[in-house]
């Protein structure tokens, strides 16, 4: 099977093209803030609760709020039923999500409390952690939690000898390398960088540039989604 | 130099202005640049050089002296624990409720009671005060809106709230934490709650007081 032919990928995209992304804000009524992202075939819900009181008490920090992230995949989200409950992979993704979001959330405003971010993947097709982080930062903003910036995130990878943006399922499974990245556009910082597989330094450089372009597009979509949510009730 | 229009909706990370401005709320300085930190409406005063971003959502941040309305969640030996729609629970000591030294908390309050109180102290825990004119509210109905929209419900010098009281003939107590208590005749309560819902939805538009007056006039007659 050939994954790239004449610069066109297996799902018809160009090398630097993202999948279709749709972001909705405020979809869950009971949450303080929420977001829903459709990213290609990925479907991800994020609920944010808080700041609220944290139990057990010893986990509280007197100088800042604690950010608790939970990534979970529904058992029906993949072709073969996933055994429900936390596993090694989801614990890892929860941890890196927290790391990706913590630099932007102004946790020092809410000492002795907790902010919960719950990411629920209801349909998965490669790149769920990026979709999760993208949605989570929008949901945090929707909850009214002060933050430095939104966090767009997307992946690049190496398939054959080509560097491509936003891997789909086949490219993720049969490609050489996968590189999910989360960015802080305001400062140009990177708050998540993982790499699965191998790349040379030059290839990494090329992938980073590609991701920067992709994140810019996602960032605009995040801002647009947030504005749309509140423009709706403007009657002037 | 200002990069947004006055009364625009801004999102976190948006560049608001460059230069020498005072930041009042909802923004942060990074060198010369001022960036928004919340989703909110931006207010810029060009003459006085200050920037304020009023958040559209968010939990109540307690301030000493604020009147708040809480619902009792739990009774301890000598204090009640109230939900005040904030990151922390409000704590109401029996000594701050009544002068009667022999009073017992479970005789005065029960779980689910609505209490109109004042924030007394926020160092450590949020402690409340409920001696008269504050105290327990009997009957009536509660509505929760975003705490940032309370100033619009009250209006300039209480203009909005007095209009609602006048047309609906209800008693209205407003807590700074976004909880509002309404008591009156059934139709009056319905009308007052509807008016508050409109204010909640359209809080960032101008000419709201006139529109609410019109709305209430139509419904009352």
CSV table of N, CA, C and O in Angstrom, one decimal, chain A residues 32-33 50-53 106 111-113 141-150 186 219 223 226-227 229-231 233-236, chain B residues 7 9-14 28-30 35-39 55-59 61 86-89 124 201-202 204-206 211:
chain,number,residue,atom,x,y,z
A,32,UNK,N,-19.2,23.7,34.0
A,32,UNK,CA,-18.9,25.2,34.1
A,32,UNK,C,-18.4,25.7,32.7
A,32,UNK,O,-18.6,26.8,32.4
A,33,UNK,N,-17.7,24.8,32.0
A,33,UNK,CA,-17.2,25.2,30.7
A,33,UNK,C,-17.1,23.9,29.9
A,33,UNK,O,-16.8,22.8,30.4
A,50,UNK,N,-15.0,23.9,37.9
A,50,UNK,CA,-14.2,24.6,38.9
A,50,UNK,C,-13.9,26.0,38.5
A,50,UNK,O,-14.5,26.5,37.5
A,51,UNK,N,-13.1,26.8,39.2
A,51,UNK,CA,-12.4,26.3,40.4
A,51,UNK,C,-13.4,25.9,41.6
A,51,UNK,O,-14.4,26.6,41.8
A,52,UNK,N,-13.1,24.8,42.2
A,52,UNK,CA,-13.9,24.3,43.3
A,52,UNK,C,-13.1,23.7,44.4
A,52,UNK,O,-11.9,23.6,44.2
A,53,UNK,N,-13.7,23.3,45.5
A,53,UNK,CA,-12.9,22.8,46.6
A,53,UNK,C,-12.3,21.4,46.3
A,53,UNK,O,-13.0,20.6,45.7
A,106,UNK,N,-3.9,30.6,34.6
A,106,UNK,CA,-3.4,31.4,35.8
A,106,UNK,C,-3.9,30.8,37.1
A,106,UNK,O,-4.8,31.3,37.7
A,111,UNK,N,-6.0,29.9,44.9
A,111,UNK,CA,-5.4,29.0,45.8
A,111,UNK,C,-6.4,28.1,46.5
A,111,UNK,O,-7.5,28.4,46.6
A,112,UNK,N,-5.9,26.9,46.9
A,112,UNK,CA,-6.7,26.0,47.8
A,112,UNK,C,-7.8,25.4,47.0
A,112,UNK,O,-8.8,24.8,47.6
A,113,UNK,N,-7.8,25.4,45.6
A,113,UNK,CA,-8.9,24.9,44.9
A,113,UNK,C,-8.4,24.0,43.8
A,113,UNK,O,-7.2,23.9,43.5
A,141,UNK,N,-11.4,28.3,28.7
A,141,UNK,CA,-11.8,29.7,28.4
A,141,UNK,C,-13.3,29.9,28.6
A,141,UNK,O,-13.8,30.9,29.2
A,142,UNK,N,-14.1,28.9,28.2
A,142,UNK,CA,-15.5,29.0,28.3
A,142,UNK,C,-16.0,29.0,29.8
A,142,UNK,O,-17.0,29.6,30.2
A,143,UNK,N,-15.2,28.3,30.6
A,143,UNK,CA,-15.5,28.3,32.1
A,143,UNK,C,-15.2,29.6,32.8
A,143,UNK,O,-15.4,29.7,33.9
A,144,UNK,N,-14.6,30.5,32.0
A,144,UNK,CA,-14.2,31.8,32.6
A,144,UNK,C,-12.9,31.8,33.4
A,144,UNK,O,-12.7,32.7,34.2
A,145,UNK,N,-12.1,30.8,33.2
A,145,UNK,CA,-10.9,30.7,34.0
A,145,UNK,C,-9.8,31.5,33.3
A,145,UNK,O,-9.6,31.4,32.0
A,146,UNK,N,-9.2,32.5,34.0
A,146,UNK,CA,-8.2,33.3,33.3
A,146,UNK,C,-7.0,32.5,32.8
A,146,UNK,O,-6.5,31.7,33.5
A,147,UNK,N,-6.6,32.8,31.6
A,147,UNK,CA,-5.5,32.1,31.0
A,147,UNK,C,-4.7,33.0,30.1
A,147,UNK,O,-5.3,33.9,29.5
A,148,UNK,N,-3.4,32.7,29.9
A,148,UNK,CA,-2.5,33.5,29.1
A,148,UNK,C,-2.9,33.4,27.6
A,148,UNK,O,-2.8,34.4,26.9
A,149,UNK,N,-3.3,32.3,27.2
A,149,UNK,CA,-3.5,32.1,25.8
A,149,UNK,C,-4.3,30.8,25.6
A,149,UNK,O,-4.4,30.0,26.5
A,150,UNK,N,-4.8,30.6,24.4
A,150,UNK,CA,-5.4,29.3,24.1
A,150,UNK,C,-4.2,28.4,23.6
A,150,UNK,O,-3.2,28.9,23.2
A,186,UNK,N,1.0,33.0,21.5
A,186,UNK,CA,1.4,34.3,21.9
A,186,UNK,C,2.9,34.5,22.1
A,186,UNK,O,3.5,35.5,21.7
A,219,UNK,N,-5.7,27.7,15.9
A,219,UNK,CA,-5.9,28.8,16.8
A,219,UNK,C,-7.0,29.8,16.4
A,219,UNK,O,-7.8,30.2,17.2
A,223,UNK,N,-10.6,30.6,18.4
A,223,UNK,CA,-11.0,32.0,18.7
A,223,UNK,C,-12.4,32.2,18.1
A,223,UNK,O,-13.3,32.8,18.8
A,226,UNK,N,-15.1,30.5,20.1
A,226,UNK,CA,-15.4,31.2,21.4
A,226,UNK,C,-16.3,32.5,21.1
A,226,UNK,O,-17.2,32.7,21.8
A,227,UNK,N,-15.9,33.2,20.1
A,227,UNK,CA,-16.6,34.5,19.8
A,227,UNK,C,-18.0,34.1,19.3
A,227,UNK,O,-19.0,34.8,19.7
A,229,UNK,N,-19.9,31.7,20.2
A,229,UNK,CA,-20.8,31.3,21.3
A,229,UNK,C,-21.4,32.5,22.0
A,229,UNK,O,-22.5,32.5,22.4
A,230,UNK,N,-20.7,33.6,22.1
A,230,UNK,CA,-21.2,34.8,22.8
A,230,UNK,C,-21.8,35.8,21.9
A,230,UNK,O,-22.6,36.7,22.3
A,231,UNK,N,-21.4,35.8,20.6
A,231,UNK,CA,-22.0,36.7,19.6
A,231,UNK,C,-23.5,36.4,19.5
A,231,UNK,O,-24.3,37.3,19.3
A,233,UNK,N,-25.8,35.8,21.5
A,233,UNK,CA,-26.9,36.5,22.3
A,233,UNK,C,-26.6,38.0,22.3
A,233,UNK,O,-27.0,38.7,23.2
A,234,UNK,N,-26.0,38.5,21.2
A,234,UNK,CA,-25.9,40.0,21.1
A,234,UNK,C,-27.1,40.5,20.3
A,234,UNK,O,-27.3,40.1,19.1
A,235,UNK,N,-27.9,41.3,20.9
A,235,UNK,CA,-29.1,41.8,20.2
A,235,UNK,C,-29.0,43.2,19.7
A,235,UNK,O,-30.0,43.8,19.3
A,236,UNK,N,-27.9,43.8,19.7
A,236,UNK,CA,-27.8,45.2,19.3
A,236,UNK,C,-27.8,45.3,17.8
A,236,UNK,O,-27.2,44.5,17.1
B,7,UNK,N,-15.8,47.8,23.6
B,7,UNK,CA,-17.0,46.9,23.8
B,7,UNK,C,-17.0,45.7,22.9
B,7,UNK,O,-18.0,45.1,22.6
B,9,UNK,N,-16.0,41.7,21.9
B,9,UNK,CA,-15.8,40.5,22.7
B,9,UNK,C,-14.3,40.0,22.4
B,9,UNK,O,-13.9,39.9,21.2
B,10,UNK,N,-13.6,39.8,23.4
B,10,UNK,CA,-12.2,39.3,23.3
B,10,UNK,C,-12.0,37.9,23.9
B,10,UNK,O,-12.8,37.5,24.7
B,11,UNK,N,-11.0,37.2,23.4
B,11,UNK,CA,-10.8,35.9,24.0
B,11,UNK,C,-9.4,35.9,24.6
B,11,UNK,O,-8.6,36.8,24.3
B,12,UNK,N,-9.0,34.8,25.4
B,12,UNK,CA,-7.7,34.8,26.0
B,12,UNK,C,-6.6,34.9,25.0
B,12,UNK,O,-6.7,34.3,23.9
B,13,UNK,N,-5.5,35.6,25.3
B,13,UNK,CA,-4.4,35.7,24.4
B,13,UNK,C,-4.5,36.8,23.4
B,13,UNK,O,-3.5,36.9,22.6
B,14,UNK,N,-5.6,37.5,23.3
B,14,UNK,CA,-5.8,38.5,22.3
B,14,UNK,C,-5.0,39.8,22.7
B,14,UNK,O,-5.1,40.2,23.8
B,28,UNK,N,-3.5,41.1,31.1
B,28,UNK,CA,-2.1,41.1,31.7
B,28,UNK,C,-1.1,41.8,30.8
B,28,UNK,O,-1.3,41.8,29.6
B,29,UNK,N,-0.1,42.4,31.5
B,29,UNK,CA,0.9,43.1,30.7
B,29,UNK,C,2.1,42.1,30.4
B,29,UNK,O,2.5,41.4,31.3
B,30,UNK,N,2.6,42.2,29.2
B,30,UNK,CA,3.8,41.5,28.9
B,30,UNK,C,4.7,42.5,28.2
B,30,UNK,O,4.6,42.7,27.0
B,35,UNK,N,-2.4,41.9,27.0
B,35,UNK,CA,-3.1,40.8,26.4
B,35,UNK,C,-4.3,40.4,27.3
B,35,UNK,O,-4.2,40.5,28.5
B,36,UNK,N,-5.4,40.0,26.7
B,36,UNK,CA,-6.6,39.6,27.4
B,36,UNK,C,-6.3,38.2,28.0
B,36,UNK,O,-5.6,37.4,27.5
B,37,UNK,N,-6.9,38.0,29.2
B,37,UNK,CA,-6.8,36.6,29.8
B,37,UNK,C,-8.1,35.9,29.9
B,37,UNK,O,-8.1,34.8,30.4
B,38,UNK,N,-9.2,36.6,29.6
B,38,UNK,CA,-10.5,35.9,29.7
B,38,UNK,C,-11.4,36.2,28.5
B,38,UNK,O,-11.1,37.0,27.7
B,39,UNK,N,-12.5,35.4,28.4
B,39,UNK,CA,-13.5,35.7,27.4
B,39,UNK,C,-14.3,36.8,28.0
B,39,UNK,O,-14.9,36.6,29.1
B,55,UNK,N,-15.4,39.8,32.4
B,55,UNK,CA,-15.6,38.4,32.0
B,55,UNK,C,-17.1,38.1,31.7
B,55,UNK,O,-18.0,38.6,32.5
B,56,UNK,N,-17.3,37.2,30.8
B,56,UNK,CA,-18.7,36.8,30.5
B,56,UNK,C,-19.1,35.6,31.4
B,56,UNK,O,-20.3,35.4,31.6
B,57,UNK,N,-18.2,34.9,31.8
B,57,UNK,CA,-18.5,33.7,32.6
B,57,UNK,C,-17.4,33.6,33.8
B,57,UNK,O,-16.4,34.3,33.7
B,58,UNK,N,-17.7,32.8,34.7
B,58,UNK,CA,-16.7,32.5,35.7
B,58,UNK,C,-17.4,32.5,37.1
B,58,UNK,O,-18.5,32.9,37.3
B,59,UNK,N,-16.6,31.8,38.0
B,59,UNK,CA,-17.1,31.7,39.4
B,59,UNK,C,-17.0,33.0,40.1
B,59,UNK,O,-16.2,33.9,39.8
B,61,UNK,N,-15.8,35.5,42.9
B,61,UNK,CA,-14.6,35.7,43.7
B,61,UNK,C,-15.0,36.5,44.9
B,61,UNK,O,-15.3,37.7,44.7
B,86,UNK,N,-19.0,29.8,44.6
B,86,UNK,CA,-17.6,30.3,44.5
B,86,UNK,C,-16.7,29.0,44.6
B,86,UNK,O,-17.1,27.9,44.7
B,87,UNK,N,-15.4,29.3,44.5
B,87,UNK,CA,-14.4,28.2,44.6
B,87,UNK,C,-14.4,27.6,46.0
B,87,UNK,O,-14.0,26.5,46.2
B,88,UNK,N,-14.9,28.4,46.9
B,88,UNK,CA,-14.9,27.9,48.3
B,88,UNK,C,-16.3,28.0,48.9
B,88,UNK,O,-17.1,28.8,48.5
B,89,UNK,N,-16.5,27.2,49.9
B,89,UNK,CA,-17.8,27.3,50.6
B,89,UNK,C,-17.8,28.5,51.6
B,89,UNK,O,-16.7,28.9,52.1
B,124,UNK,N,-8.0,32.9,54.8
B,124,UNK,CA,-8.3,31.5,55.2
B,124,UNK,C,-9.6,31.0,54.5
B,124,UNK,O,-9.6,30.9,53.3
B,201,UNK,N,-28.9,37.4,29.5
B,201,UNK,CA,-28.6,37.1,28.2
B,201,UNK,C,-28.1,38.3,27.4
B,201,UNK,O,-27.3,38.2,26.5
B,202,UNK,N,-28.6,39.5,27.8
B,202,UNK,CA,-28.3,40.7,27.0
B,202,UNK,C,-27.5,41.7,27.8
B,202,UNK,O,-27.5,42.9,27.5
B,204,UNK,N,-24.5,42.6,27.9
B,204,UNK,CA,-23.4,43.4,27.3
B,204,UNK,C,-24.0,44.4,26.2
B,204,UNK,O,-23.2,45.0,25.5
B,205,UNK,N,-25.3,44.5,26.1
B,205,UNK,CA,-25.8,45.5,25.1
B,205,UNK,C,-26.2,46.8,25.9
B,205,UNK,O,-26.5,46.8,27.1
B,206,UNK,N,-26.3,47.8,25.1
B,206,UNK,CA,-26.7,49.1,25.7
B,206,UNK,C,-28.2,49.3,25.6
B,206,UNK,O,-28.9,48.7,24.8
B,211,UNK,N,-35.4,48.7,27.6
B,211,UNK,CA,-36.0,47.5,27.0
B,211,UNK,C,-36.7,46.7,28.1
B,211,UNK,O,-37.8,46.2,27.9
